mmCIF file of C-alpha atoms and ligand atoms in Angstrom:
data_model
loop_
_atom_site.group_PDB
_atom_site.id
_atom_site.type_symbol
_atom_site.label_atom_id
_atom_site.label_comp_id
_atom_site.label_asym_id
_atom_site.label_seq_id
_atom_site.Cartn_x
_atom_site.Cartn_y
_atom_site.Cartn_z
ATOM 1 C CA MET L 1 -0.027 -0.461 0.130
ATOM 2 C CA ASN L 2 1.511 3.429 -1.152
ATOM 3 C CA LYS L 3 0.766 5.707 2.235
ATOM 4 C CA VAL L 4 0.527 9.670 0.978
ATOM 5 C CA ALA L 5 1.017 12.469 3.888
ATOM 6 C CA VAL L 6 -1.877 15.008 2.414
ATOM 7 C CA LEU L 7 -0.788 18.561 3.771
ATOM 8 C CA SER L 8 -2.783 21.148 1.688
ATOM 9 C CA GLY L 9 -1.804 24.289 3.632
ATOM 10 C CA ASP L 10 -2.803 27.778 2.296
ATOM 11 C CA GLY L 11 -4.228 29.774 0.117
ATOM 12 C CA ILE L 12 -4.693 27.983 -3.190
ATOM 13 C CA GLY L 13 -3.466 24.665 -1.664
ATOM 14 C CA PRO L 14 -6.712 22.995 -0.771
ATOM 15 C CA GLU L 15 -8.390 24.238 -3.712
ATOM 16 C CA VAL L 16 -5.556 23.098 -5.771
ATOM 17 C CA MET L 17 -4.746 19.619 -3.942
ATOM 18 C CA ALA L 18 -8.213 18.135 -4.249
ATOM 19 C CA GLU L 19 -8.162 18.111 -7.841
ATOM 20 C CA ALA L 20 -4.273 16.446 -8.049
ATOM 21 C CA LEU L 21 -6.417 13.767 -5.142
ATOM 22 C CA LYS L 22 -9.146 13.410 -7.540
ATOM 23 C CA VAL L 23 -6.510 12.643 -10.562
ATOM 24 C CA LEU L 24 -4.799 9.982 -7.837
ATOM 25 C CA ASP L 25 -8.080 8.246 -7.185
ATOM 26 C CA VAL L 26 -8.806 7.883 -10.954
ATOM 27 C CA ILE L 27 -5.358 5.988 -11.704
ATOM 28 C CA ALA L 28 -5.917 4.242 -8.404
ATOM 29 C CA LYS L 29 -9.123 2.766 -9.721
ATOM 30 C CA LYS L 30 -7.874 2.312 -13.549
ATOM 31 C CA TYR L 31 -4.369 0.405 -12.336
ATOM 32 C CA ASN L 32 -5.745 -1.076 -9.393
ATOM 33 C CA HIS L 33 -3.606 0.258 -7.141
ATOM 34 C CA THR L 34 -4.187 1.551 -3.322
ATOM 35 C CA PHE L 35 -3.259 4.671 -2.325
ATOM 36 C CA GLU L 36 -3.976 5.570 1.551
ATOM 37 C CA PHE L 37 -4.257 9.313 1.645
ATOM 38 C CA LYS L 38 -4.299 10.612 5.192
ATOM 39 C CA GLU L 39 -4.242 14.676 5.571
ATOM 40 C CA GLY L 40 -2.796 17.024 8.301
ATOM 41 C CA TYR L 41 -1.755 20.354 9.086
ATOM 42 C CA VAL L 42 0.881 22.349 8.037
ATOM 43 C CA GLY L 43 1.796 26.330 7.573
ATOM 44 C CA GLY L 44 -0.475 29.246 8.176
ATOM 45 C CA ILE L 45 -3.303 27.165 9.029
ATOM 46 C CA ALA L 46 -1.376 24.449 11.466
ATOM 47 C CA TYR L 47 -0.319 27.716 13.301
ATOM 48 C CA ASP L 48 -4.048 29.051 13.900
ATOM 49 C CA LYS L 49 -4.830 25.545 14.924
ATOM 50 C CA THR L 50 -2.141 24.673 16.902
ATOM 51 C CA GLY L 51 0.500 27.635 17.368
ATOM 52 C CA LEU L 52 3.401 26.194 14.929
ATOM 53 C CA PRO L 53 3.612 26.011 11.447
ATOM 54 C CA LEU L 54 4.587 22.333 11.789
ATOM 55 C CA PRO L 55 3.378 20.622 14.641
ATOM 56 C CA GLU L 56 4.616 17.143 15.935
ATOM 57 C CA GLU L 57 1.405 14.955 14.458
ATOM 58 C CA THR L 58 2.174 16.580 10.770
ATOM 59 C CA ILE L 59 5.843 14.957 11.226
ATOM 60 C CA GLN L 60 4.947 11.741 12.303
ATOM 61 C CA LEU L 61 2.210 11.603 9.986
ATOM 62 C CA CYS L 62 4.817 12.140 7.450
ATOM 63 C CA GLU L 63 7.155 9.512 9.024
ATOM 64 C CA ASN L 64 4.113 6.829 8.807
ATOM 65 C CA SER L 65 3.796 7.917 4.827
ATOM 66 C CA ASN L 66 5.792 6.841 1.825
ATOM 67 C CA ALA L 67 5.428 9.946 0.239
ATOM 68 C CA VAL L 68 4.438 13.855 0.839
ATOM 69 C CA LEU L 69 2.237 15.723 -1.040
ATOM 70 C CA PHE L 70 2.279 19.190 -0.118
ATOM 71 C CA GLY L 71 0.218 22.534 -1.631
ATOM 72 C CA SER L 72 1.515 25.726 -0.774
ATOM 73 C CA VAL L 73 1.938 27.909 3.040
ATOM 74 C CA GLY L 74 2.296 31.094 4.099
ATOM 75 C CA GLY L 75 0.027 34.369 2.840
ATOM 76 C CA PRO L 76 -0.208 37.959 4.527
ATOM 77 C CA LYS L 77 -2.448 36.770 7.170
ATOM 78 C CA TRP L 78 1.392 35.196 9.231
ATOM 79 C CA GLU L 79 3.688 37.419 7.774
ATOM 80 C CA ASN L 80 4.799 39.251 10.949
ATOM 81 C CA LEU L 81 4.969 36.314 12.950
ATOM 82 C CA PRO L 82 8.734 35.803 14.410
ATOM 83 C CA PRO L 83 10.534 34.146 11.315
ATOM 84 C CA GLU L 84 10.387 30.372 13.362
ATOM 85 C CA LYS L 85 6.548 30.851 13.544
ATOM 86 C CA GLN L 86 6.377 31.893 10.258
ATOM 87 C CA PRO L 87 4.878 29.379 7.659
ATOM 88 C CA GLU L 88 7.363 28.495 5.051
ATOM 89 C CA ARG L 89 10.323 29.368 7.574
ATOM 90 C CA GLY L 90 9.259 27.119 10.513
ATOM 91 C CA ALA L 91 7.560 24.188 8.343
ATOM 92 C CA LEU L 92 9.098 23.603 5.194
ATOM 93 C CA LEU L 93 12.407 24.464 5.409
ATOM 94 C CA PRO L 94 12.586 22.398 8.448
ATOM 95 C CA LEU L 95 10.592 19.499 6.811
ATOM 96 C CA ARG L 96 12.976 19.216 4.061
ATOM 97 C CA LYS L 97 15.856 18.859 6.588
ATOM 98 C CA HIS L 98 14.305 16.543 9.089
ATOM 99 C CA PHE L 99 13.929 14.042 5.992
ATOM 100 C CA ASN L 100 17.035 15.082 4.795
ATOM 101 C CA LEU L 101 15.536 15.606 1.500
ATOM 102 C CA PHE L 102 18.860 16.745 -0.815
ATOM 103 C CA ALA L 103 17.723 16.289 -3.911
ATOM 104 C CA ASN L 104 15.351 19.043 -5.064
ATOM 105 C CA LEU L 105 14.498 18.469 -9.021
ATOM 106 C CA ARG L 106 12.549 20.792 -10.547
ATOM 107 C CA PRO L 107 11.386 20.076 -14.112
ATOM 108 C CA VAL L 108 10.573 23.144 -16.626
ATOM 109 C CA LYS L 109 8.902 22.028 -19.491
ATOM 110 C CA ILE L 110 6.939 24.040 -22.174
ATOM 111 C CA PHE L 111 4.096 22.798 -24.016
ATOM 112 C CA PRO L 112 4.046 23.348 -27.440
ATOM 113 C CA SER L 113 0.693 24.205 -27.350
ATOM 114 C CA LEU L 114 1.617 26.543 -24.664
ATOM 115 C CA SER L 115 4.952 28.365 -26.087
ATOM 116 C CA HIS L 116 2.770 31.498 -26.555
ATOM 117 C CA ALA L 117 2.573 31.769 -23.142
ATOM 118 C CA SER L 118 5.942 31.980 -22.543
ATOM 119 C CA SER L 119 7.586 35.639 -22.221
ATOM 120 C CA LEU L 120 9.946 34.882 -24.572
ATOM 121 C CA LYS L 121 10.021 35.353 -27.769
ATOM 122 C CA GLN L 122 8.100 32.355 -29.911
ATOM 123 C CA GLU L 123 11.584 31.559 -31.792
ATOM 124 C CA LEU L 124 13.407 31.125 -28.845
ATOM 125 C CA VAL L 125 10.742 28.384 -27.076
ATOM 126 C CA LYS L 126 8.811 26.893 -30.183
ATOM 127 C CA ASP L 127 10.843 23.805 -30.740
ATOM 128 C CA GLY L 128 10.174 23.145 -26.910
ATOM 129 C CA ILE L 129 11.959 23.633 -23.918
ATOM 130 C CA ASP L 130 12.594 20.694 -21.524
ATOM 131 C CA ILE L 131 15.300 21.323 -18.882
ATOM 132 C CA ILE L 132 15.438 19.601 -15.312
ATOM 133 C CA PHE L 133 17.406 21.239 -12.053
ATOM 134 C CA PHE L 134 18.891 19.446 -9.906
ATOM 135 C CA ARG L 135 19.024 22.189 -7.019
ATOM 136 C CA GLU L 136 20.990 21.247 -3.718
ATOM 137 C CA LEU L 137 18.573 21.333 -1.000
ATOM 138 C CA THR L 138 19.679 21.178 2.817
ATOM 139 C CA GLY L 139 22.846 22.832 2.629
ATOM 140 C CA GLY L 140 24.012 26.432 1.321
ATOM 141 C CA ILE L 141 23.687 29.733 2.953
ATOM 142 C CA TYR L 142 19.338 28.951 3.998
ATOM 143 C CA PHE L 143 21.084 26.505 6.701
ATOM 144 C CA GLY L 144 24.931 27.255 7.494
ATOM 145 C CA GLN L 145 25.539 28.789 10.715
ATOM 146 C CA PRO L 146 26.295 31.973 12.026
ATOM 147 C CA LYS L 147 22.930 32.983 10.864
ATOM 148 C CA LYS L 148 21.711 36.361 13.038
ATOM 149 C CA ILE L 149 20.978 39.636 13.250
ATOM 150 C CA ALA L 150 23.391 41.810 15.704
ATOM 151 C CA GLU L 151 21.689 42.476 18.850
ATOM 152 C CA ASP L 152 22.031 46.416 18.422
ATOM 153 C CA GLY L 153 20.170 45.273 14.922
ATOM 154 C CA LYS L 154 22.352 47.213 12.886
ATOM 155 C CA SER L 155 24.624 43.807 10.963
ATOM 156 C CA ALA L 156 23.411 40.611 10.168
ATOM 157 C CA VAL L 157 25.285 37.579 9.089
ATOM 158 C CA ASP L 158 24.081 34.758 6.820
ATOM 159 C CA THR L 159 26.869 31.313 5.882
ATOM 160 C CA MET L 160 26.911 29.630 2.936
ATOM 161 C CA ALA L 161 28.816 26.588 3.555
ATOM 162 C CA TYR L 162 29.045 22.605 1.494
ATOM 163 C CA LYS L 163 30.756 19.396 2.287
ATOM 164 C CA GLU L 164 31.836 17.486 -0.017
ATOM 165 C CA GLU L 165 29.516 15.046 0.336
ATOM 166 C CA GLU L 166 27.005 17.074 -0.134
ATOM 167 C CA ILE L 167 27.892 18.150 -3.323
ATOM 168 C CA LYS L 168 29.154 15.065 -4.295
ATOM 169 C CA ARG L 169 25.688 13.286 -3.488
ATOM 170 C CA ILE L 170 23.511 15.504 -5.386
ATOM 171 C CA ALA L 171 25.565 15.853 -8.547
ATOM 172 C CA VAL L 172 25.702 12.059 -8.271
ATOM 173 C CA LYS L 173 21.762 12.337 -8.851
ATOM 174 C CA ALA L 174 22.161 14.728 -12.060
ATOM 175 C CA PHE L 175 24.163 12.720 -13.338
ATOM 176 C CA GLU L 176 22.816 9.470 -13.293
ATOM 177 C CA ALA L 177 19.504 11.463 -14.542
ATOM 178 C CA ALA L 178 21.171 12.871 -17.773
ATOM 179 C CA ARG L 179 21.883 9.269 -18.507
ATOM 180 C CA LEU L 180 18.314 8.777 -19.169
ATOM 181 C CA ARG L 181 18.107 12.326 -21.062
ATOM 182 C CA ASN L 182 20.230 13.859 -23.791
ATOM 183 C CA LYS L 183 23.383 13.062 -21.403
ATOM 184 C CA LYS L 184 24.441 16.665 -20.898
ATOM 185 C CA VAL L 185 24.787 18.515 -17.261
ATOM 186 C CA CYS L 186 25.528 21.907 -16.851
ATOM 187 C CA SER L 187 26.920 22.939 -13.146
ATOM 188 C CA VAL L 188 26.419 26.757 -11.856
ATOM 189 C CA ASP L 189 28.443 28.136 -9.388
ATOM 190 C CA LYS L 190 30.159 31.539 -8.383
ATOM 191 C CA ALA L 191 33.717 29.707 -8.657
ATOM 192 C CA ASN L 192 35.494 33.161 -9.377
ATOM 193 C CA VAL L 193 34.271 34.290 -5.971
ATOM 194 C CA LEU L 194 32.715 31.831 -3.496
ATOM 195 C CA MET L 195 34.989 29.730 -1.744
ATOM 196 C CA THR L 196 32.007 26.963 -1.872
ATOM 197 C CA SER L 197 31.730 27.551 -5.206
ATOM 198 C CA ILE L 198 35.394 26.313 -5.576
ATOM 199 C CA LEU L 199 34.831 23.237 -3.982
ATOM 200 C CA TRP L 200 31.661 22.604 -5.996
ATOM 201 C CA ARG L 201 33.211 23.199 -9.340
ATOM 202 C CA LYS L 202 35.966 20.521 -7.922
ATOM 203 C CA ILE L 203 33.824 17.674 -6.777
ATOM 204 C CA VAL L 204 31.676 17.672 -9.511
ATOM 205 C CA THR L 205 34.806 17.366 -12.414
ATOM 206 C CA GLU L 206 36.411 15.241 -10.131
ATOM 207 C CA LEU L 207 33.495 13.033 -10.216
ATOM 208 C CA HIS L 208 32.729 13.427 -13.700
ATOM 209 C CA GLU L 209 36.742 12.048 -14.759
ATOM 210 C CA LYS L 210 36.004 9.237 -12.462
ATOM 211 C CA GLU L 211 32.798 7.580 -13.241
ATOM 212 C CA TYR L 212 30.490 10.015 -15.161
ATOM 213 C CA SER L 213 32.792 11.273 -18.455
ATOM 214 C CA ASP L 214 30.122 9.522 -20.349
ATOM 215 C CA ILE L 215 27.758 12.862 -19.820
ATOM 216 C CA GLU L 216 28.889 16.064 -21.672
ATOM 217 C CA LEU L 217 30.023 18.407 -18.770
ATOM 218 C CA SER L 218 29.759 22.399 -18.775
ATOM 219 C CA HIS L 219 30.220 24.656 -15.868
ATOM 220 C CA MET L 220 28.673 28.335 -16.209
ATOM 221 C CA PHE L 221 29.212 31.222 -13.660
ATOM 222 C CA VAL L 222 25.697 31.348 -12.097
ATOM 223 C CA ASP L 223 25.374 35.187 -13.611
ATOM 224 C CA ASN L 224 26.116 33.984 -16.941
ATOM 225 C CA ALA L 225 23.243 31.224 -16.568
ATOM 226 C CA ALA L 226 20.409 33.988 -15.358
ATOM 227 C CA MET L 227 21.511 35.638 -18.702
ATOM 228 C CA GLN L 228 21.528 32.420 -20.498
ATOM 229 C CA LEU L 229 18.008 31.356 -19.824
ATOM 230 C CA VAL L 230 16.148 34.335 -21.293
ATOM 231 C CA ARG L 231 18.820 34.309 -23.844
ATOM 232 C CA TRP L 232 18.682 30.950 -25.726
ATOM 233 C CA PRO L 233 17.252 28.273 -22.954
ATOM 234 C CA ALA L 234 17.475 25.132 -25.422
ATOM 235 C CA GLN L 235 21.075 25.056 -24.573
ATOM 236 C CA PHE L 236 20.286 23.036 -21.316
ATOM 237 C CA ASP L 237 19.196 19.750 -20.257
ATOM 238 C CA VAL L 238 20.031 19.002 -16.807
ATOM 239 C CA ILE L 239 21.249 22.158 -14.817
ATOM 240 C CA LEU L 240 23.124 21.199 -11.569
ATOM 241 C CA THR L 241 23.354 23.486 -8.792
ATOM 242 C CA GLU L 242 23.287 24.273 -5.134
ATOM 243 C CA ASN L 243 20.513 25.410 -2.776
ATOM 244 C CA MET L 244 20.074 29.777 -3.472
ATOM 245 C CA PHE L 245 20.959 29.492 -7.201
ATOM 246 C CA GLY L 246 19.130 26.678 -7.768
ATOM 247 C CA ASP L 247 16.029 28.918 -6.138
ATOM 248 C CA ILE L 248 16.493 31.511 -8.320
ATOM 249 C CA LEU L 249 17.292 30.447 -11.523
ATOM 250 C CA SER L 250 14.605 27.529 -11.538
ATOM 251 C CA ASP L 251 11.951 30.821 -10.692
ATOM 252 C CA GLU L 252 13.639 32.364 -13.495
ATOM 253 C CA ALA L 253 12.915 29.461 -15.667
ATOM 254 C CA ALA L 254 9.333 29.355 -14.437
ATOM 255 C CA MET L 255 8.539 32.492 -16.590
ATOM 256 C CA LEU L 256 9.345 30.679 -19.284
ATOM 257 C CA SER L 257 6.078 28.172 -19.485
ATOM 258 C CA GLY L 258 4.527 31.312 -18.854
ATOM 259 C CA SER L 259 3.048 30.383 -15.512
ATOM 260 C CA LEU L 260 4.042 29.713 -12.193
ATOM 261 C CA GLY L 261 1.190 27.364 -11.545
ATOM 262 C CA MET L 262 2.182 24.718 -14.149
ATOM 263 C CA LEU L 263 5.258 23.381 -13.032
ATOM 264 C CA PRO L 264 5.498 20.430 -10.138
ATOM 265 C CA SER L 265 9.102 19.976 -7.702
ATOM 266 C CA ALA L 266 10.045 16.830 -5.682
ATOM 267 C CA SER L 267 12.571 16.397 -3.233
ATOM 268 C CA ILE L 268 13.713 13.574 -2.506
ATOM 269 C CA ASN L 269 16.187 11.611 0.130
ATOM 270 C CA GLU L 270 18.403 8.613 -0.314
ATOM 271 C CA SER L 271 15.772 5.681 0.329
ATOM 272 C CA GLY L 272 13.053 7.257 -2.353
ATOM 273 C CA PHE L 273 10.971 8.943 0.453
ATOM 274 C CA GLY L 274 10.164 12.138 -0.935
ATOM 275 C CA LEU L 275 7.966 15.451 -0.876
ATOM 276 C CA TYR L 276 6.250 16.547 -3.904
ATOM 277 C CA GLU L 277 4.744 20.621 -4.474
ATOM 278 C CA PRO L 278 4.250 23.007 -6.795
ATOM 279 C CA ILE L 279 7.148 25.632 -6.889
ATOM 280 C CA GLY L 280 4.613 28.716 -6.527
ATOM 281 C CA GLY L 281 3.232 29.719 -3.644
ATOM 282 C CA SER L 282 -0.146 30.083 -1.842
ATOM 283 C CA ALA L 283 -1.249 33.027 -4.106
ATOM 284 C CA PRO L 284 -3.480 34.907 -2.045
ATOM 285 C CA ASP L 285 -4.563 37.147 -4.194
ATOM 286 C CA ILE L 286 -6.527 34.703 -6.304
ATOM 287 C CA ALA L 287 -6.965 32.100 -3.046
ATOM 288 C CA GLY L 288 -10.719 30.844 -2.689
ATOM 289 C CA GLN L 289 -11.773 31.645 -6.360
ATOM 290 C CA GLY L 290 -11.763 28.695 -7.452
ATOM 291 C CA ILE L 291 -9.574 29.783 -10.441
ATOM 292 C CA ALA L 292 -6.088 28.949 -9.642
ATOM 293 C CA ASN L 293 -4.364 26.435 -11.996
ATOM 294 C CA PRO L 294 -4.372 23.236 -10.532
ATOM 295 C CA ILE L 295 -1.807 21.823 -13.094
ATOM 296 C CA ALA L 296 1.575 22.077 -10.946
ATOM 297 C CA GLN L 297 -0.254 20.234 -8.120
ATOM 298 C CA ILE L 298 -1.223 17.298 -10.113
ATOM 299 C CA LEU L 299 2.106 17.282 -12.529
ATOM 300 C CA SER L 300 3.484 16.907 -8.530
ATOM 301 C CA ALA L 301 1.285 13.504 -7.976
ATOM 302 C CA ALA L 302 3.067 11.989 -10.911
ATOM 303 C CA LEU L 303 6.459 12.948 -9.980
ATOM 304 C CA MET L 304 5.188 11.129 -6.547
ATOM 305 C CA LEU L 305 4.245 8.078 -8.824
ATOM 306 C CA ARG L 306 7.461 7.874 -10.783
ATOM 307 C CA TYR L 307 10.188 8.358 -8.101
ATOM 308 C CA SER L 308 8.532 7.214 -4.698
ATOM 309 C CA PHE L 309 6.224 4.506 -5.795
ATOM 310 C CA LYS L 310 8.248 3.697 -8.967
ATOM 311 C CA LEU L 311 4.750 4.282 -10.909
ATOM 312 C CA ASP L 312 6.303 5.354 -14.436
ATOM 313 C CA THR L 313 3.082 4.519 -16.976
ATOM 314 C CA GLU L 314 1.078 5.942 -14.340
ATOM 315 C CA ALA L 315 3.031 8.917 -13.870
ATOM 316 C CA LYS L 316 2.736 9.367 -18.134
ATOM 317 C CA ALA L 317 -0.371 8.652 -18.084
ATOM 318 C CA ILE L 318 -0.762 12.058 -15.768
ATOM 319 C CA GLU L 319 1.628 13.855 -17.725
ATOM 320 C CA HIS L 320 -0.247 13.065 -21.112
ATOM 321 C CA ALA L 321 -3.718 13.773 -20.480
ATOM 322 C CA VAL L 322 -2.361 17.295 -19.181
ATOM 323 C CA ALA L 323 -0.647 17.830 -22.501
ATOM 324 C CA ASP L 324 -3.566 16.861 -24.311
ATOM 325 C CA THR L 325 -6.142 18.990 -22.324
ATOM 326 C CA LEU L 326 -3.892 21.971 -22.963
ATOM 327 C CA SER L 327 -3.580 20.929 -26.668
ATOM 328 C CA ALA L 328 -7.413 20.786 -26.596
ATOM 329 C CA ASN L 329 -7.194 24.583 -26.065
ATOM 330 C CA ILE L 330 -9.183 23.744 -21.902
ATOM 331 C CA ARG L 331 -7.218 26.764 -20.246
ATOM 332 C CA THR L 332 -7.246 28.082 -16.384
ATOM 333 C CA ARG L 333 -7.108 32.313 -16.452
ATOM 334 C CA ASP L 334 -3.583 32.344 -15.584
ATOM 335 C CA ILE L 335 -2.393 30.605 -18.992
ATOM 336 C CA ALA L 336 -5.440 32.019 -21.506
ATOM 337 C CA GLY L 337 -3.308 34.609 -22.815
ATOM 338 C CA GLU L 338 -4.900 36.768 -25.440
ATOM 339 C CA SER L 339 -5.040 33.548 -28.339
ATOM 340 C CA LYS L 340 -8.979 33.169 -29.688
ATOM 341 C CA GLY L 341 -11.275 29.641 -29.603
ATOM 342 C CA VAL L 342 -9.079 28.618 -26.241
ATOM 343 C CA LYS L 343 -11.836 27.575 -23.266
ATOM 344 C CA ILE L 344 -10.982 29.069 -20.182
ATOM 345 C CA VAL L 345 -12.437 26.746 -17.127
ATOM 346 C CA SER L 346 -12.243 26.733 -13.157
ATOM 347 C CA THR L 347 -9.674 24.695 -10.907
ATOM 348 C CA SER L 348 -12.230 21.853 -10.700
ATOM 349 C CA GLU L 349 -13.158 21.963 -14.500
ATOM 350 C CA MET L 350 -9.511 21.940 -15.182
ATOM 351 C CA GLY L 351 -9.098 18.987 -13.047
ATOM 352 C CA ASN L 352 -11.947 17.032 -14.973
ATOM 353 C CA GLU L 353 -11.199 18.011 -18.224
ATOM 354 C CA ILE L 354 -7.573 15.909 -17.192
ATOM 355 C CA ILE L 355 -9.234 13.138 -16.034
ATOM 356 C CA SER L 356 -11.400 12.935 -18.851
ATOM 357 C CA ARG L 357 -8.018 12.557 -21.139
ATOM 358 C CA ILE L 358 -6.575 9.589 -18.579
ATOM 359 C CA LYS L 359 -6.887 6.639 -20.920
HETATM 360 P P1 LIG V 401 2.600 33.041 -5.357
HETATM 361 O O1 LIG V 401 3.750 31.901 -6.469
HETATM 362 O O2 LIG V 401 1.965 32.647 -4.129
HETATM 363 O O3 LIG V 401 1.911 33.597 -6.694
HETATM 364 C C1 LIG V 401 2.794 34.807 -7.443
HETATM 365 C C2 LIG V 401 1.896 34.982 -8.773
HETATM 366 O O4 LIG V 401 1.644 33.833 -9.417
HETATM 367 C C3 LIG V 401 0.582 35.228 -8.160
HETATM 368 O O5 LIG V 401 0.193 36.272 -8.917
HETATM 369 C C4 LIG V 401 -0.472 34.229 -7.919
HETATM 370 O O6 LIG V 401 -1.838 34.384 -8.239
HETATM 371 C C5 LIG V 401 0.470 33.560 -8.964
HETATM 372 N N1 LIG V 401 0.068 32.138 -9.268
HETATM 373 C C6 LIG V 401 0.767 31.181 -8.249
HETATM 374 N N2 LIG V 401 0.469 30.058 -8.399
HETATM 375 C C7 LIG V 401 -0.589 29.855 -9.570
HETATM 376 C C8 LIG V 401 -1.873 28.874 -9.612
HETATM 377 N N3 LIG V 401 -1.399 27.398 -9.285
HETATM 378 N N4 LIG V 401 -2.757 29.207 -10.857
HETATM 379 C C9 LIG V 401 -2.789 30.460 -10.815
HETATM 380 N N5 LIG V 401 -1.858 31.558 -10.147
HETATM 381 C C10 LIG V 401 -1.096 31.025 -9.712
HETATM 382 O O7 LIG V 401 3.980 33.651 -4.592
HETATM 383 P P2 LIG V 401 3.736 35.153 -3.725
HETATM 384 O O8 LIG V 401 2.794 36.109 -3.621
HETATM 385 O O9 LIG V 401 4.970 35.777 -3.970
HETATM 386 O O10 LIG V 401 3.615 34.249 -2.652
HETATM 387 C C11 LIG V 401 2.925 34.165 -1.682
HETATM 388 C C12 LIG V 401 2.938 33.332 -0.410
HETATM 389 O O11 LIG V 401 3.283 32.428 -0.824
HETATM 390 C C13 LIG V 401 3.720 33.744 0.303
HETATM 391 O O12 LIG V 401 3.373 33.905 1.720
HETATM 392 C C14 LIG V 401 4.917 32.982 0.393
HETATM 393 O O13 LIG V 401 5.571 33.325 1.274
HETATM 394 C C15 LIG V 401 4.503 31.857 -0.076
HETATM 395 N N6 LIG V 401 5.258 30.872 -0.721
HETATM 396 C C16 LIG V 401 4.978 29.757 -0.413
HETATM 397 C C17 LIG V 401 6.000 28.443 -1.280
HETATM 398 C C18 LIG V 401 5.391 27.382 -0.434
HETATM 399 O O14 LIG V 401 5.039 26.735 0.205
HETATM 400 N N7 LIG V 401 6.437 26.528 -1.548
HETATM 401 C C19 LIG V 401 6.797 29.092 -2.265
HETATM 402 C C20 LIG V 401 6.952 30.462 -2.530
HETATM 403 C C21 LIG V 401 5.815 31.287 -1.515
#
């Protein structure tokens, strides 16, 4: 039995999660699987109910599950809480740390039928973009110590730190993925300035020479990578990078696809346990209106099937159904664009359209 901890969180989280669960129910029936879903509180709603953004019961629920399907957390209501009580910092970061989810996979795919929604010129994206980021997720400047504001409030420090093993294990994941794709890895760093990046480049290069010389490896400085992503995104296949660079670059790359509501992500550990979530936030500006795009949440469920449950056929069935729905010109408002002939649907209608195409 595949046990899933369902943490919908705040804002549009519950609305888009409902559609992902509907899709998983259909997959379970069609392919004869049993998924057990158990819901838990996380983020702002958890703070309201228990005083903590990540209550102990939620950690227990995740520990007793094979995967976590996560919605999104946060919103204006909780912005002024102390840092450790804030939904994102107090829930998502500790959850990643607790389960040692060191590898963050962020696919950025442009569906041909949506290339018009890209923020780039048509000629740069019309042949499709298919990039996957391997972002180191549990080290670097978000976790390094010391991290504090001085008592007089006039200075502050964050620490970027990396160890050899932390670099190596994410690089292994990226090289392994590249072997199943176009055998190209671009490792992004800032080795002209940062000591952690000099170490990063050395470890990645050594690993490549020893075990992955069949893969084409290139190195790029992060500032150049930010430019290249908008100049010529089709040059990239697998992008390997550290925590903060990956956070920023993958959000930039998200705009290539036209909407934050389209992109899923997976954060996994050595044992295959993973947390699956859309890359966007809780979108408080549209929450409760039934107009959010559920595709990122639905594709996150597909990633869960592939990486934690090893159900690749079922994952592909969902991904093809999403592509077919988009080809049929069915859109939520965020991806409707200016084009004529599209049918604009609500969050739950989009879920139903995708379900009707799961063959
Ligand atoms: P956001 O991603 O929530 O929203 C940015 C824009 O994208 C908004 O205009 C929103 O309407 C749109 N958008 C996002 N997802 C969409 C979807 N599925 N369908 C249609 N449109 C969508 O980012 P933000 O406004 O910077 O943050 C809002 C809150 O979310 C903040 O509290 C932030 O801390 C939190 N946040 C949470 C996560 C997470 O839970 N992983 C990630 C990022 C931000």
